[in-house]
CSV table of N, CA and C in Angstrom, one decimal:
chain,number,residue,atom,x,y,z
A,886,MET,N,0.9,-1.2,0.0
A,886,MET,CA,0.0,0.0,0.0
A,886,MET,C,0.9,1.2,0.0
A,887,SER,N,0.6,2.2,-0.8
A,887,SER,CA,1.4,3.4,-0.9
A,887,SER,C,1.2,4.2,0.3
A,888,ALA,N,2.2,5.1,0.6
A,888,ALA,CA,2.2,5.9,1.8
A,888,ALA,C,1.0,6.9,1.8
A,889,ALA,N,0.6,7.4,0.6
A,889,ALA,CA,-0.5,8.3,0.6
A,889,ALA,C,-1.8,7.6,0.8
A,890,LYS,N,-1.9,6.4,0.3
A,890,LYS,CA,-3.1,5.6,0.5
A,890,LYS,C,-3.2,5.2,1.9
A,891,ARG,N,-2.1,4.8,2.5
A,891,ARG,CA,-2.1,4.4,3.9
A,891,ARG,C,-2.5,5.6,4.8
A,892,ALA,N,-2.0,6.8,4.5
A,892,ALA,CA,-2.3,8.0,5.3
A,892,ALA,C,-3.8,8.3,5.2
A,893,GLN,N,-4.4,8.1,4.0
A,893,GLN,CA,-5.8,8.3,3.8
A,893,GLN,C,-6.6,7.3,4.6
A,894,THR,N,-6.1,6.0,4.6
A,894,THR,CA,-6.8,5.0,5.4
A,894,THR,C,-6.7,5.3,6.9
A,895,ILE,N,-5.6,5.8,7.3
A,895,ILE,CA,-5.5,6.2,8.7
A,895,ILE,C,-6.4,7.3,9.1
A,896,ALA,N,-6.5,8.3,8.2
A,896,ALA,CA,-7.4,9.4,8.5
A,896,ALA,C,-8.9,8.9,8.5
A,897,SER,N,-9.2,8.1,7.6
A,897,SER,CA,-10.6,7.5,7.6
A,897,SER,C,-10.9,6.7,8.9
A,898,LEU,N,-9.9,5.9,9.3
A,898,LEU,CA,-10.1,5.1,10.5
A,898,LEU,C,-10.2,6.0,11.7
A,899,GLY,N,-9.4,7.1,11.7
A,899,GLY,CA,-9.5,8.0,12.8
A,899,GLY,C,-10.9,8.6,12.9
A,900,THR,N,-11.4,9.0,11.8
A,900,THR,CA,-12.8,9.5,11.8
A,900,THR,C,-13.8,8.5,12.3
A,901,LEU,N,-13.6,7.3,11.9
A,901,LEU,CA,-14.6,6.2,12.3
A,901,LEU,C,-14.4,6.0,13.8
A,902,VAL,N,-13.2,6.0,14.3
A,902,VAL,CA,-13.0,5.8,15.8
A,902,VAL,C,-13.7,7.0,16.5
A,903,GLN,N,-13.6,8.2,16.0
A,903,GLN,CA,-14.2,9.3,16.7
A,903,GLN,C,-15.7,9.2,16.7
A,904,LEU,N,-16.3,8.7,15.5
A,904,LEU,CA,-17.7,8.5,15.4
A,904,LEU,C,-18.2,7.4,16.4
A,905,ARG,N,-17.4,6.3,16.5
A,905,ARG,CA,-17.8,5.3,17.4
A,905,ARG,C,-17.7,5.8,18.8
A,906,SER,N,-16.7,6.6,19.1
A,906,SER,CA,-16.6,7.2,20.5
A,906,SER,C,-17.8,8.1,20.8
A,907,LEU,N,-18.3,8.8,19.8
A,907,LEU,CA,-19.5,9.6,20.1
A,907,LEU,C,-20.7,8.8,20.3
A,908,ASP,N,-20.8,7.6,19.6
A,908,ASP,CA,-21.9,6.7,19.8
A,908,ASP,C,-21.8,6.1,21.2
A,909,VAL,N,-20.6,5.7,21.6
A,909,VAL,CA,-20.5,5.2,23.0
A,909,VAL,C,-20.9,6.2,24.0
A,910,ASP,N,-20.4,7.5,23.8
A,910,ASP,CA,-20.8,8.6,24.8
A,910,ASP,C,-22.3,8.8,24.8
A,911,ARG,N,-22.9,8.7,23.7
A,911,ARG,CA,-24.4,8.9,23.6
A,911,ARG,C,-25.1,7.8,24.4
A,912,LEU,N,-24.6,6.6,24.1
A,912,LEU,CA,-25.2,5.4,24.8
A,912,LEU,C,-25.0,5.4,26.3
A,913,GLN,N,-23.8,5.9,26.7
A,913,GLN,CA,-23.6,6.1,28.2
A,913,GLN,C,-24.5,7.1,28.8
A,914,ALA,N,-24.7,8.2,28.1
A,914,ALA,CA,-25.6,9.2,28.6
A,914,ALA,C,-27.0,8.7,28.7
A,915,ASP,N,-27.4,8.0,27.7
A,915,ASP,CA,-28.8,7.4,27.7
A,915,ASP,C,-28.9,6.4,28.9
A,916,LEU,N,-27.9,5.6,29.1
A,916,LEU,CA,-28.0,4.6,30.2
A,916,LEU,C,-28.0,5.4,31.5
A,917,ALA,N,-27.3,6.4,31.6
A,917,ALA,CA,-27.3,7.2,32.9
A,917,ALA,C,-28.7,7.8,33.2
A,918,GLY,N,-29.3,8.3,32.1
A,918,GLY,CA,-30.7,8.8,32.2
A,918,GLY,C,-31.6,7.6,32.7
A,919,GLN,N,-31.4,6.5,32.1
A,919,GLN,CA,-32.3,5.3,32.5
A,919,GLN,C,-32.0,4.9,33.9
A,920,GLU,N,-30.8,5.0,34.4
A,920,GLU,CA,-30.5,4.7,35.8
A,920,GLU,C,-31.2,5.7,36.7
A,921,ALA,N,-31.2,7.0,36.3
A,921,ALA,CA,-31.9,8.0,37.2
A,921,ALA,C,-33.4,7.7,37.2
A,922,THR,N,-34.0,7.2,36.1
A,922,THR,CA,-35.4,6.9,36.1
A,922,THR,C,-35.6,5.6,37.0
A,923,ARG,N,-34.7,4.7,37.0
A,923,ARG,CA,-34.8,3.5,37.8
A,923,ARG,C,-34.8,3.9,39.3
A,924,VAL,N,-33.9,4.8,39.7
A,924,VAL,CA,-33.8,5.3,41.0
A,924,VAL,C,-35.1,6.0,41.5
A,925,ARG,N,-35.7,6.7,40.5
A,925,ARG,CA,-37.0,7.4,40.8
A,925,ARG,C,-38.1,6.4,41.1
A,926,TYR,N,-38.1,5.3,40.3
A,926,TYR,CA,-39.1,4.3,40.5
A,926,TYR,C,-38.9,3.6,41.8
A,927,GLN,N,-37.7,3.3,42.2
A,927,GLN,CA,-37.4,2.7,43.5
A,927,GLN,C,-37.8,3.6,44.6
A,928,ASN,N,-37.5,4.9,44.5
A,928,ASN,CA,-37.9,5.9,45.6
A,928,ASN,C,-39.4,6.0,45.7
A,929,ASN,N,-40.1,6.0,44.5
A,929,ASN,CA,-41.6,6.1,44.6
A,929,ASN,C,-42.2,4.8,45.2
A,930,LEU,N,-41.6,3.7,44.9
A,930,LEU,CA,-42.1,2.4,45.5
A,930,LEU,C,-41.9,2.5,47.0
A,931,ALA,N,-40.7,3.0,47.5
A,931,ALA,CA,-40.5,3.1,48.9
A,931,ALA,C,-41.6,4.0,49.6
A,932,ARG,N,-41.9,5.1,48.9
A,932,ARG,CA,-42.9,6.0,49.4
A,932,ARG,C,-44.3,5.4,49.4
A,933,LEU,N,-44.6,4.7,48.4
A,933,LEU,CA,-45.9,4.0,48.3
A,933,LEU,C,-46.0,3.0,49.4
A,934,ASP,N,-45.0,2.2,49.6
A,934,ASP,CA,-45.0,1.2,50.7
A,934,ASP,C,-45.1,1.9,52.1
A,935,ALA,N,-44.5,3.0,52.2
A,935,ALA,CA,-44.6,3.8,53.5
A,935,ALA,C,-46.0,4.3,53.7
A,936,LEU,N,-46.6,4.8,52.6
A,936,LEU,CA,-48.0,5.3,52.7
A,936,LEU,C,-49.0,4.1,53.1
A,937,ALA,N,-48.8,3.0,52.5
A,937,ALA,CA,-49.7,1.9,52.7
A,937,ALA,C,-49.5,1.4,54.2
A,938,THR,N,-48.3,1.3,54.6
A,938,THR,CA,-48.0,0.9,56.0
A,938,THR,C,-48.4,2.0,57.0
A,939,GLY,N,-48.2,3.2,56.7
A,939,GLY,CA,-48.4,4.3,57.6
A,939,GLY,C,-49.9,4.7,57.8
A,940,SER,N,-50.7,4.1,57.0
A,940,SER,CA,-52.2,4.5,57.1
A,940,SER,C,-52.8,3.8,58.3
A,941,GLY,N,-52.1,2.9,59.0
A,941,GLY,CA,-52.6,2.3,60.2
A,941,GLY,C,-53.6,1.1,60.0
A,942,ALA,N,-53.9,0.5,61.1
A,942,ALA,CA,-54.8,-0.6,61.0
A,942,ALA,C,-56.3,-0.1,60.9
A,943,THR,N,-57.1,-0.9,60.2
A,943,THR,CA,-58.5,-0.5,60.0
A,943,THR,C,-59.5,-1.1,61.0
A,944,GLY,N,-59.0,-2.0,61.8
A,944,GLY,CA,-59.9,-2.7,62.7
A,944,GLY,C,-60.5,-1.9,63.8
A,945,ALA,N,-59.8,-0.9,64.3
A,945,ALA,CA,-60.2,0.0,65.4
A,945,ALA,C,-61.0,1.2,65.0
A,946,LEU,N,-61.2,1.3,63.7
A,946,LEU,CA,-61.9,2.5,63.2
A,946,LEU,C,-63.4,2.2,63.0
A,947,PRO,N,-64.2,3.2,63.0
A,947,PRO,CA,-65.7,3.1,62.7
A,947,PRO,C,-65.8,2.5,61.3
A,948,PRO,N,-66.9,1.8,61.0
A,948,PRO,CA,-67.0,1.1,59.7
A,948,PRO,C,-66.8,2.0,58.4
A,949,ALA,N,-67.3,3.2,58.4
A,949,ALA,CA,-67.2,4.0,57.3
A,949,ALA,C,-65.7,4.4,57.1
A,950,LEU,N,-65.0,4.8,58.2
A,950,LEU,CA,-63.6,5.1,58.1
A,950,LEU,C,-62.8,3.9,57.7
A,951,ALA,N,-63.1,2.7,58.3
A,951,ALA,CA,-62.4,1.5,58.0
A,951,ALA,C,-62.5,1.2,56.5
A,952,LEU,N,-63.7,1.3,55.9
A,952,LEU,CA,-63.9,1.1,54.5
A,952,LEU,C,-63.0,2.1,53.7
A,953,ASN,N,-63.1,3.3,54.1
A,953,ASN,CA,-62.3,4.4,53.4
A,953,ASN,C,-60.8,4.0,53.4
A,954,CYS,N,-60.3,3.7,54.6
A,954,CYS,CA,-58.9,3.4,54.8
A,954,CYS,C,-58.5,2.1,54.0
A,955,GLY,N,-59.4,1.1,54.1
A,955,GLY,CA,-59.1,-0.1,53.3
A,955,GLY,C,-59.0,0.2,51.8
A,956,ALA,N,-59.9,1.0,51.3
A,956,ALA,CA,-59.9,1.3,49.9
A,956,ALA,C,-58.6,2.1,49.5
A,957,TYR,N,-58.3,3.0,50.4
A,957,TYR,CA,-57.0,3.8,50.3
A,957,TYR,C,-55.8,2.8,50.2
A,958,LYS,N,-55.7,1.9,51.1
A,958,LYS,CA,-54.6,0.9,51.1
A,958,LYS,C,-54.6,0.1,49.8
A,959,GLN,N,-55.8,-0.3,49.4
A,959,GLN,CA,-55.9,-1.1,48.2
A,959,GLN,C,-55.4,-0.3,47.0
A,960,ASN,N,-55.8,0.9,46.9
A,960,ASN,CA,-55.4,1.7,45.8
A,960,ASN,C,-53.9,2.0,45.8
A,961,VAL,N,-53.3,2.3,47.0
A,961,VAL,CA,-51.9,2.5,47.1
A,961,VAL,C,-51.1,1.2,46.7
A,962,MET,N,-51.6,0.1,47.2
A,962,MET,CA,-50.9,-1.2,46.8
A,962,MET,C,-51.0,-1.5,45.3
A,963,ALA,N,-52.2,-1.2,44.8
A,963,ALA,CA,-52.4,-1.4,43.3
A,963,ALA,C,-51.4,-0.5,42.5
A,964,MET,N,-51.3,0.7,43.0
A,964,MET,CA,-50.4,1.7,42.3
A,964,MET,C,-48.9,1.2,42.5
A,965,ALA,N,-48.6,0.7,43.6
A,965,ALA,CA,-47.2,0.1,43.9
A,965,ALA,C,-47.0,-1.1,43.0
A,966,ASP,N,-48.0,-1.9,42.8
A,966,ASP,CA,-47.8,-3.1,41.9
A,966,ASP,C,-47.6,-2.6,40.4
A,967,LEU,N,-48.3,-1.6,40.0
A,967,LEU,CA,-48.1,-1.1,38.7
A,967,LEU,C,-46.7,-0.5,38.5
A,968,HIS,N,-46.2,0.2,39.6
A,968,HIS,CA,-44.9,0.7,39.6
A,968,HIS,C,-43.8,-0.4,39.5
A,969,ARG,N,-44.1,-1.5,40.2
A,969,ARG,CA,-43.1,-2.6,40.2
A,969,ARG,C,-43.1,-3.2,38.8
A,970,THR,N,-44.2,-3.3,38.2
A,970,THR,CA,-44.3,-3.8,36.8
A,970,THR,C,-43.5,-2.9,35.9
A,971,ASP,N,-43.8,-1.6,36.0
A,971,ASP,CA,-43.1,-0.6,35.1
A,971,ASP,C,-41.6,-0.7,35.4
A,972,LEU,N,-41.2,-0.8,36.7
A,972,LEU,CA,-39.8,-0.9,37.0
A,972,LEU,C,-39.1,-2.1,36.4
A,973,ALA,N,-39.8,-3.3,36.5
A,973,ALA,CA,-39.3,-4.5,35.9
A,973,ALA,C,-39.1,-4.3,34.3
A,974,LEU,N,-40.0,-3.7,33.7
A,974,LEU,CA,-39.9,-3.5,32.2
A,974,LEU,C,-38.8,-2.5,32.0
A,975,HIS,N,-38.7,-1.5,32.8
A,975,HIS,CA,-37.6,-0.5,32.6
A,975,HIS,C,-36.2,-1.1,32.8
A,976,GLU,N,-36.1,-2.0,33.8
A,976,GLU,CA,-34.8,-2.7,34.1
A,976,GLU,C,-34.5,-3.6,32.9
A,977,ALA,N,-35.5,-4.2,32.3
A,977,ALA,CA,-35.2,-5.1,31.1
A,977,ALA,C,-34.7,-4.2,30.0
A,978,ASN,N,-35.3,-3.0,29.8
A,978,ASN,CA,-34.8,-2.1,28.8
A,978,ASN,C,-33.4,-1.7,29.1
A,979,MET,N,-33.1,-1.5,30.3
A,979,MET,CA,-31.8,-1.1,30.7
A,979,MET,C,-30.8,-2.2,30.4
A,980,ALA,N,-31.2,-3.4,30.6
A,980,ALA,CA,-30.3,-4.5,30.3
A,980,ALA,C,-29.9,-4.6,28.8
A,981,VAL,N,-30.9,-4.3,28.0
A,981,VAL,CA,-30.7,-4.2,26.5
A,981,VAL,C,-29.8,-3.1,26.2
A,982,ALA,N,-30.0,-1.9,26.8
A,982,ALA,CA,-29.2,-0.7,26.6
A,982,ALA,C,-27.8,-1.0,27.0
A,983,GLN,N,-27.6,-1.7,28.1
A,983,GLN,CA,-26.2,-2.1,28.6
A,983,GLN,C,-25.5,-2.9,27.6
A,984,ARG,N,-26.2,-3.9,27.0
A,984,ARG,CA,-25.6,-4.8,26.0
A,984,ARG,C,-25.3,-4.0,24.8
A,985,THR,N,-26.2,-3.1,24.4
A,985,THR,CA,-25.9,-2.3,23.2
A,985,THR,C,-24.6,-1.4,23.5
A,986,LEU,N,-24.5,-0.8,24.6
A,986,LEU,CA,-23.4,0.0,25.0
A,986,LEU,C,-22.1,-0.9,25.0
A,987,SER,N,-22.2,-2.1,25.5
A,987,SER,CA,-21.0,-3.0,25.5
A,987,SER,C,-20.6,-3.3,24.1
A,988,ASP,N,-21.6,-3.6,23.2
A,988,ASP,CA,-21.2,-3.9,21.8
A,988,ASP,C,-20.6,-2.7,21.1
A,989,ALA,N,-21.2,-1.5,21.4
A,989,ALA,CA,-20.6,-0.3,20.8
A,989,ALA,C,-19.2,-0.1,21.3
A,990,TRP,N,-19.0,-0.3,22.5
A,990,TRP,CA,-17.6,-0.1,23.1
A,990,TRP,C,-16.6,-1.1,22.5
A,991,THR,N,-17.1,-2.3,22.3
A,991,THR,CA,-16.2,-3.3,21.7
A,991,THR,C,-15.9,-3.0,20.3
A,992,ARG,N,-16.9,-2.5,19.5
A,992,ARG,CA,-16.6,-2.1,18.1
A,992,ARG,C,-15.6,-0.9,18.1
A,993,ARG,N,-15.8,0.0,19.0
A,993,ARG,CA,-14.9,1.1,19.0
A,993,ARG,C,-13.4,0.7,19.3
A,994,GLU,N,-13.3,-0.2,20.3
A,994,GLU,CA,-12.0,-0.7,20.7
A,994,GLU,C,-11.3,-1.5,19.6
A,995,LEU,N,-12.1,-2.3,18.9
A,995,LEU,CA,-11.5,-3.1,17.8
A,995,LEU,C,-11.1,-2.1,16.6
A,996,LEU,N,-11.9,-1.2,16.4
A,996,LEU,CA,-11.5,-0.2,15.3
A,996,LEU,C,-10.3,0.6,15.7
A,997,GLY,N,-10.2,0.9,17.0
A,997,GLY,CA,-9.0,1.6,17.6
A,997,GLY,C,-7.8,0.8,17.4
A,998,LYS,N,-7.9,-0.5,17.6
A,998,LYS,CA,-6.7,-1.4,17.4
A,998,LYS,C,-6.3,-1.5,16.0
A,999,VAL,N,-7.3,-1.5,15.1
A,999,VAL,CA,-6.9,-1.5,13.6
A,999,VAL,C,-6.2,-0.2,13.3
A,1000,LEU,N,-6.7,0.9,13.8
A,1000,LEU,CA,-6.1,2.2,13.6
A,1000,LEU,C,-4.6,2.2,14.1
A,1001,GLU,N,-4.4,1.7,15.3
A,1001,GLU,CA,-3.0,1.6,15.8
A,1001,GLU,C,-2.1,0.8,14.9
A,1002,GLN,N,-2.7,-0.3,14.4
A,1002,GLN,CA,-1.9,-1.2,13.5
A,1002,GLN,C,-1.5,-0.5,12.3
A,1003,GLN,N,-2.5,0.3,11.7
A,1003,GLN,CA,-2.2,1.0,10.5
A,1003,GLN,C,-1.2,2.1,10.7
A,1004,GLU,N,-1.3,2.8,11.9
A,1004,GLU,CA,-0.4,3.9,12.2
A,1004,GLU,C,1.0,3.3,12.4
A,1005,SER,N,1.1,2.1,13.0
A,1005,SER,CA,2.4,1.5,13.2
A,1005,SER,C,3.0,1.1,11.9
A,1006,LEU,N,2.2,0.5,11.0
A,1006,LEU,CA,2.7,0.1,9.6
A,1006,LEU,C,3.2,1.3,8.9
A,1007,HIS,N,2.4,2.4,9.0
A,1007,HIS,CA,2.8,3.7,8.3
A,1007,HIS,C,4.1,4.2,8.8
A,1008,SER,N,4.2,4.2,10.1
A,1008,SER,CA,5.5,4.7,10.7
A,1008,SER,C,6.7,3.8,10.3
A,1009,LYS,N,6.5,2.5,10.3
A,1009,LYS,CA,7.6,1.6,9.8
A,1009,LYS,C,7.9,1.9,8.4
A,1010,GLU,N,6.9,2.1,7.6
A,1010,GLU,CA,7.1,2.4,6.1
A,1010,GLU,C,7.8,3.7,5.9
A,1011,GLN,N,7.5,4.7,6.7
A,1011,GLN,CA,8.1,6.0,6.7
A,1011,GLN,C,9.6,5.9,7.1
A,1012,ASP,N,9.9,5.1,8.1
A,1012,ASP,CA,11.2,4.8,8.6
A,1012,ASP,C,12.0,4.1,7.5
A,1013,ARG,N,11.4,3.2,6.8
A,1013,ARG,CA,12.1,2.4,5.8
A,1013,ARG,C,12.4,3.4,4.6
A,1014,ILE,N,11.5,4.3,4.3
A,1014,ILE,CA,11.8,5.2,3.2
A,1014,ILE,C,12.9,6.2,3.5
A,1015,VAL,N,12.9,6.7,4.8
A,1015,VAL,CA,14.0,7.5,5.3
A,1015,VAL,C,15.4,6.8,5.2
A,1016,ARG,N,15.4,5.6,5.7
A,1016,ARG,CA,16.7,4.8,5.7
A,1016,ARG,C,17.1,4.5,4.3
A,1017,LYS,N,16.2,4.2,3.4
A,1017,LYS,CA,16.6,4.0,2.0
A,1017,LYS,C,17.2,5.3,1.4
A,1018,ARG,N,16.5,6.4,1.6
A,1018,ARG,CA,17.0,7.7,1.1
A,1018,ARG,C,18.4,8.0,1.7
A,1019,GLU,N,18.6,7.7,3.0
A,1019,GLU,CA,20.0,8.0,3.6
A,1019,GLU,C,21.0,7.0,3.0
A,1020,ASP,N,20.6,5.7,2.8
A,1020,ASP,CA,21.5,4.8,2.1
A,1020,ASP,C,21.9,5.2,0.7
A,1021,ASP,N,20.9,5.7,0.0
A,1021,ASP,CA,21.2,6.2,-1.4
A,1021,ASP,C,22.1,7.4,-1.4
A,1022,ILE,N,21.9,8.3,-0.5
A,1022,ILE,CA,22.8,9.5,-0.3
A,1022,ILE,C,24.2,9.0,0.1
A,1023,ALA,N,24.3,8.1,1.0
A,1023,ALA,CA,25.6,7.6,1.4
A,1023,ALA,C,26.3,6.9,0.3
A,1024,THR,N,25.6,6.1,-0.5
A,1024,THR,CA,26.2,5.4,-1.7
A,1024,THR,C,26.6,6.4,-2.7
A,1025,GLN,N,25.8,7.4,-3.0
A,1025,GLN,CA,26.3,8.4,-4.0
A,1025,GLN,C,27.5,9.2,-3.5
A,1026,SER,N,27.5,9.5,-2.2
A,1026,SER,CA,28.7,10.2,-1.6
A,1026,SER,C,29.9,9.3,-1.7
A,1027,TRP,N,29.8,8.0,-1.4
A,1027,TRP,CA,30.9,7.1,-1.5
A,1027,TRP,C,31.4,7.0,-2.9
A,1028,MET,N,30.4,6.9,-3.9
A,1028,MET,CA,30.8,6.8,-5.3
A,1028,MET,C,31.5,8.0,-5.8
A,1029,ALA,N,31.1,9.2,-5.3
A,1029,ALA,CA,31.7,10.5,-5.7
A,1029,ALA,C,33.1,10.6,-5.1
A,1030,ASN,N,33.4,10.1,-4.0
A,1030,ASN,CA,34.7,10.3,-3.3
A,1030,ASN,C,35.6,9.1,-3.6
A,1031,ARG,N,35.2,8.1,-4.3
A,1031,ARG,CA,36.0,7.0,-4.6
A,1031,ARG,C,37.0,7.3,-5.7
A,1032,PRO,N,38.3,6.8,-5.4
A,1032,PRO,CA,39.3,7.1,-6.4
A,1032,PRO,C,39.0,6.3,-7.7
A,1033,VAL,N,39.3,7.0,-8.8
A,1033,VAL,CA,39.0,6.4,-10.1
A,1033,VAL,C,40.2,5.5,-10.6
């Protein structure tokens, strides 16, 4: 591969690595947002459980208040169950997002390795060209100073 062609390949690979890095950064930010949502779900569930527990026993209340308190507890527990279901779905989505992030990170790393290899080959090729040029100059100098 010519030096110009290899330099163009290196530039293209560098651009691809940058794009993959941006993709990884975007996926990390998305996952961080999902984690914040998961924490909100967990905090809401703790509050709902506290509300259901904190409403007290219904046995010592007059029948109308006991009915009202019982309905309140049922509604709070039903809402908590919905939140648990939503949280489970959200955590499943987070697992998918984590795998996607892991795959994107792996692709970026592999492309980075290819870029490093190309840069190393280019550097070796440039060193070889410089050594050949120096050898040619040394040979010409030796030939010019050689007695006839």
